[in-house]
Coordinates of C-alpha atoms and ligand atoms in Angstrom, one line a residue:
M69 CA 0.0 0.0 0.0
S70 CA 1.2 3.5 -0.9
K71 CA 0.3 6.9 0.4
I72 CA -0.6 8.9 -2.7
S73 CA -1.2 12.6 -3.1
I74 CA -2.7 13.7 -6.4
I75 CA -2.3 17.4 -7.5
G76 CA -5.2 18.0 -9.9
T77 CA -8.9 17.5 -9.9
G78 CA -9.6 16.5 -13.5
N79 CA -10.2 13.3 -15.4
M80 CA -6.8 11.7 -14.8
A81 CA -6.9 12.6 -11.1
R82 CA -10.3 11.0 -10.8
T83 CA -9.3 7.8 -12.7
I84 CA -5.9 7.3 -11.0
G85 CA -7.5 8.2 -7.6
A86 CA -10.3 5.6 -8.1
R87 CA -7.9 2.9 -9.1
A88 CA -5.5 3.8 -6.3
M89 CA -8.3 3.5 -3.8
A90 CA -9.4 0.2 -5.3
G91 CA -5.8 -1.0 -4.9
G92 CA -5.8 -0.3 -1.2
N93 CA -3.7 2.9 -1.3
T94 CA -4.5 6.1 0.6
V95 CA -5.4 9.1 -1.6
E96 CA -5.2 12.8 -0.9
I97 CA -6.5 15.2 -3.5
M98 CA -5.0 18.7 -3.9
G99 CA -6.3 21.3 -6.4
R100 CA -5.9 25.0 -7.1
D101 CA -9.7 25.1 -6.6
Q102 CA -10.2 23.8 -3.1
S103 CA -13.9 23.1 -3.7
K104 CA -13.1 20.9 -6.7
A105 CA -10.5 19.0 -4.6
A106 CA -13.1 18.4 -1.9
G107 CA -15.7 17.3 -4.4
L108 CA -13.3 14.8 -6.0
A109 CA -12.2 13.4 -2.6
K110 CA -15.9 13.0 -1.6
A111 CA -16.6 11.3 -4.9
L112 CA -13.7 8.9 -4.4
G113 CA -15.3 7.9 -1.1
D114 CA -14.2 6.8 2.4
G115 CA -10.5 7.3 3.0
A116 CA -9.9 10.0 0.4
T117 CA -8.8 13.3 1.9
T118 CA -8.2 16.8 0.7
G119 CA -5.0 18.8 1.1
E120 CA -4.4 22.5 0.6
W121 CA -2.8 23.6 -2.6
G122 CA 0.9 24.4 -2.1
T123 CA 1.3 22.7 1.3
T124 CA 3.2 19.6 2.1
P125 CA 1.4 16.6 0.5
A126 CA 0.5 13.7 2.8
G127 CA 1.6 11.1 0.3
D128 CA 5.1 9.8 -0.4
L129 CA 4.2 9.6 -4.1
V130 CA 2.9 12.9 -5.5
I131 CA 1.1 12.5 -8.9
V132 CA 0.9 15.8 -10.7
A133 CA -2.2 15.4 -12.9
L134 CA -2.4 18.9 -14.5
L135 CA -2.4 20.1 -18.1
Y136 CA 1.2 20.1 -19.2
N137 CA 1.8 23.9 -19.0
G138 CA 0.7 23.9 -15.4
V139 CA 3.0 21.2 -14.2
V140 CA 6.4 23.0 -13.9
P141 CA 4.8 26.1 -12.4
A142 CA 2.9 24.0 -9.8
V143 CA 6.0 22.1 -8.8
A144 CA 7.9 25.4 -8.5
H145 CA 5.0 26.8 -6.4
Y146 CA 5.0 23.8 -4.0
G147 CA 8.8 24.2 -3.7
D148 CA 10.2 22.8 -0.5
A149 CA 6.9 21.2 0.3
L150 CA 7.9 18.5 -2.1
A151 CA 11.3 17.8 -0.5
G152 CA 11.8 14.1 -0.2
K153 CA 8.8 13.2 -2.3
V154 CA 8.6 11.1 -5.4
I155 CA 7.0 13.4 -8.0
V156 CA 5.2 11.5 -10.8
D157 CA 4.6 13.5 -14.0
I158 CA 1.9 12.1 -16.3
S159 CA 1.6 14.9 -18.7
N160 CA 1.5 14.9 -22.5
P161 CA 2.8 18.2 -24.0
F162 CA 1.2 18.0 -27.4
N163 CA 1.6 20.7 -29.9
S164 CA -1.5 22.4 -31.3
T165 CA -1.9 19.9 -34.1
F166 CA -1.3 16.8 -31.9
D167 CA 1.5 15.5 -34.2
G168 CA 4.5 16.7 -32.2
L169 CA 5.6 18.0 -28.8
A170 CA 5.0 21.5 -27.5
H171 CA 8.6 21.9 -26.6
G172 CA 11.1 21.9 -29.4
E173 CA 14.2 20.8 -27.6
E174 CA 15.2 17.3 -26.6
T175 CA 13.7 17.7 -23.2
S176 CA 10.5 16.7 -21.5
I177 CA 8.1 18.1 -18.9
A178 CA 9.5 15.5 -16.4
Q179 CA 13.1 16.8 -17.0
E180 CA 11.9 20.4 -16.6
V181 CA 10.1 19.4 -13.4
A182 CA 13.4 17.9 -12.0
K183 CA 15.1 21.3 -12.6
V184 CA 12.6 23.1 -10.3
A185 CA 12.0 20.3 -7.8
P186 CA 13.5 20.8 -4.3
A187 CA 16.6 18.9 -3.2
G188 CA 15.8 15.3 -2.3
A189 CA 12.7 15.1 -4.5
R190 CA 12.9 12.4 -7.3
V191 CA 11.0 12.7 -10.5
V192 CA 9.4 9.7 -12.4
K193 CA 7.5 9.9 -15.7
A194 CA 4.6 7.5 -15.9
F195 CA 1.0 6.9 -17.2
N196 CA 1.3 9.4 -20.1
T197 CA 0.9 6.7 -22.9
V198 CA -2.4 5.4 -21.5
F199 CA -5.7 7.0 -22.4
R200 CA -7.8 7.8 -19.3
H201 CA -10.7 5.5 -20.1
V202 CA -8.3 2.6 -20.9
L203 CA -6.7 3.2 -17.5
E204 CA -10.2 3.1 -16.0
K205 CA -11.4 -0.1 -17.5
G206 CA -8.4 -2.0 -18.9
R207 CA -5.1 -3.6 -17.9
P208 CA -2.6 -1.5 -20.0
D209 CA 1.2 -1.6 -19.6
V210 CA 2.4 1.5 -17.8
F211 CA 5.8 2.8 -19.0
I212 CA 8.0 4.7 -16.6
A213 CA 11.2 6.6 -16.7
G214 CA 13.4 8.1 -14.0
D215 CA 16.9 8.4 -12.7
D216 CA 16.4 7.1 -9.1
A217 CA 16.0 3.4 -8.7
E218 CA 14.3 3.6 -5.3
A219 CA 11.8 6.1 -6.6
K220 CA 11.1 4.0 -9.6
A221 CA 10.6 0.9 -7.4
S222 CA 8.0 2.8 -5.3
V223 CA 6.2 3.9 -8.5
E224 CA 6.3 0.3 -9.8
A225 CA 4.9 -1.0 -6.5
F226 CA 2.1 1.5 -6.8
I227 CA 1.3 0.6 -10.5
E228 CA 1.3 -3.1 -9.5
S229 CA -1.2 -2.3 -6.7
L230 CA -3.5 -1.1 -9.5
G231 CA -3.2 -4.6 -11.1
L232 CA -1.1 -3.2 -13.9
R233 CA 2.4 -4.0 -15.3
P234 CA 5.0 -1.3 -14.9
L235 CA 7.7 -1.3 -17.6
D236 CA 10.9 0.7 -17.0
V237 CA 12.3 2.4 -20.1
G238 CA 15.3 3.9 -18.4
G239 CA 16.6 7.2 -17.0
L240 CA 14.6 10.5 -16.9
K241 CA 15.9 11.6 -20.2
M242 CA 13.8 8.8 -21.7
A243 CA 10.8 10.8 -20.6
H244 CA 11.3 12.8 -23.8
W245 CA 10.6 9.6 -25.8
L246 CA 7.7 8.6 -23.6
E247 CA 6.2 12.0 -24.4
G248 CA 6.9 11.1 -28.0
A249 CA 5.1 7.8 -27.5
G250 CA 2.1 9.9 -26.3
V251 CA 2.1 11.6 -29.7
V252 CA 2.4 8.2 -31.4
T253 CA -0.6 7.0 -29.4
V254 CA -2.7 9.9 -30.7
G255 CA -1.5 9.3 -34.2
L256 CA -2.6 5.7 -34.0
A257 CA -6.0 6.8 -32.7
N258 CA -6.4 9.1 -35.6
H259 CA -5.0 6.8 -38.3
G260 CA -4.0 3.1 -38.0
V261 CA -6.3 2.1 -35.1
G262 CA -9.0 4.6 -35.8
N263 CA -10.3 4.8 -32.2
V264 CA -9.1 5.4 -28.7
D265 CA -9.9 2.0 -27.2
F266 CA -6.3 0.7 -27.1
A267 CA -3.0 1.1 -25.3
L268 CA 0.6 0.6 -26.4
S269 CA 1.9 -2.7 -24.9
I270 CA 4.9 -5.0 -25.1
T271 CA 4.7 -8.5 -26.5
E272 CA 7.6 -10.8 -25.6
L273 CA 8.5 -14.0 -27.4
P274 CA 8.2 -17.1 -25.2
V275 CA 11.6 -18.1 -23.8
Ligands
LIG315 N1 -7.0 12.3 -20.3 C1 -6.2 11.3 -20.8 O1 -6.6 10.4 -21.5 C2 -4.7 11.4 -20.4 C3 -3.9 10.3 -20.6 C4 -2.5 10.4 -20.3 C5 -2.0 11.5 -19.7 N2 -2.8 12.6 -19.6 C6 -2.3 13.9 -19.0 O2 -2.8 14.0 -17.7 C7 -2.9 15.4 -17.4 C8 -4.3 15.7 -16.9 O3 -5.2 15.4 -17.9 P1 -6.7 15.4 -17.6 O4 -7.3 14.6 -18.7 O5 -7.0 15.0 -16.2 O6 -7.1 16.9 -17.8 P2 -8.4 17.7 -17.2 O7 -9.5 16.8 -17.0 O8 -8.6 18.8 -18.2 O9 -7.9 18.3 -15.8 C9 -6.8 19.2 -15.8 C10 -6.5 19.6 -14.4 O10 -5.4 20.5 -14.5 C11 -5.7 21.7 -13.8 N3 -5.0 22.8 -14.4 C12 -5.0 23.1 -15.7 N4 -4.2 24.1 -15.9 C13 -3.6 24.4 -14.8 C14 -2.6 25.4 -14.3 N5 -2.1 26.2 -15.2 N6 -2.2 25.4 -13.0 C15 -2.8 24.5 -12.2 N7 -3.7 23.6 -12.5 C16 -4.1 23.5 -13.8 C17 -7.2 21.8 -13.8 O11 -7.6 22.6 -12.8 P3 -9.0 23.5 -12.9 O12 -10.1 22.5 -12.9 O13 -8.9 24.3 -11.7 O14 -8.9 24.2 -14.2 C18 -7.5 20.3 -13.6 O15 -7.4 19.9 -12.3 C19 -2.5 16.2 -18.7 O16 -1.2 16.6 -18.6 C20 -2.6 15.1 -19.8 O17 -1.7 15.4 -20.8 C21 -4.2 12.6 -19.9

């Protein structure tokens, strides 16, 4: 069981929060709109709590479930309140035509988060390649990237508590390519697959 704080009150916050509760984790919701945070905590049911925006999260894992352009400013705003936490960035920084990344350089929102995170915080990218409703109903593989082995292990344990398979793609610089995989997922939805009822997954040959 993990102690999770979710910063955000939208669709992904609701879906991850519900799966986290079902997996036996404790969940705290924090939002810039306190009434939305309270409403989501209430909807998640017994055991979900509400924290105040910008204060120290109760959870050891802090999942930032905000639109991509709010993620780095929010982490900077929390500042030292996130010291020692594992910060999980789930964002997809799509460009305006959904066929590229919003940032031109070979970076990622997760790497930019790491630059503003306080000392002792560790950043992990996860969940961004999975559509919300697939996460809600399905058993998708969840790709993760990060530089700190202990932080990745705690995120992997959390993902396993949801009944899902975590797959480590490497260090935090690989978050750039996970964000690219998010773009690929949208491309598949618009072209080869033709709908959004799927997730990228790994098939291994039998040994
Ligand atoms: N939906 C999916 O299928 C999916 C899948 C994988 C990853 N993701 C990623 O998950 C993240 C959340 O997506 P979502 O579907 O949950 O979006 P959403 O339902 O639109 O919720 C967005 C949340 O971000 C907050 N927010 C937006 N701009 C902000 C800012 N500048 N500062 C602080 N808070 C801000 C909103 O707060 P207010 O309500 O106060 O505006 C809301 O809580 C995104 O980065 C998205 O790329 C989504």
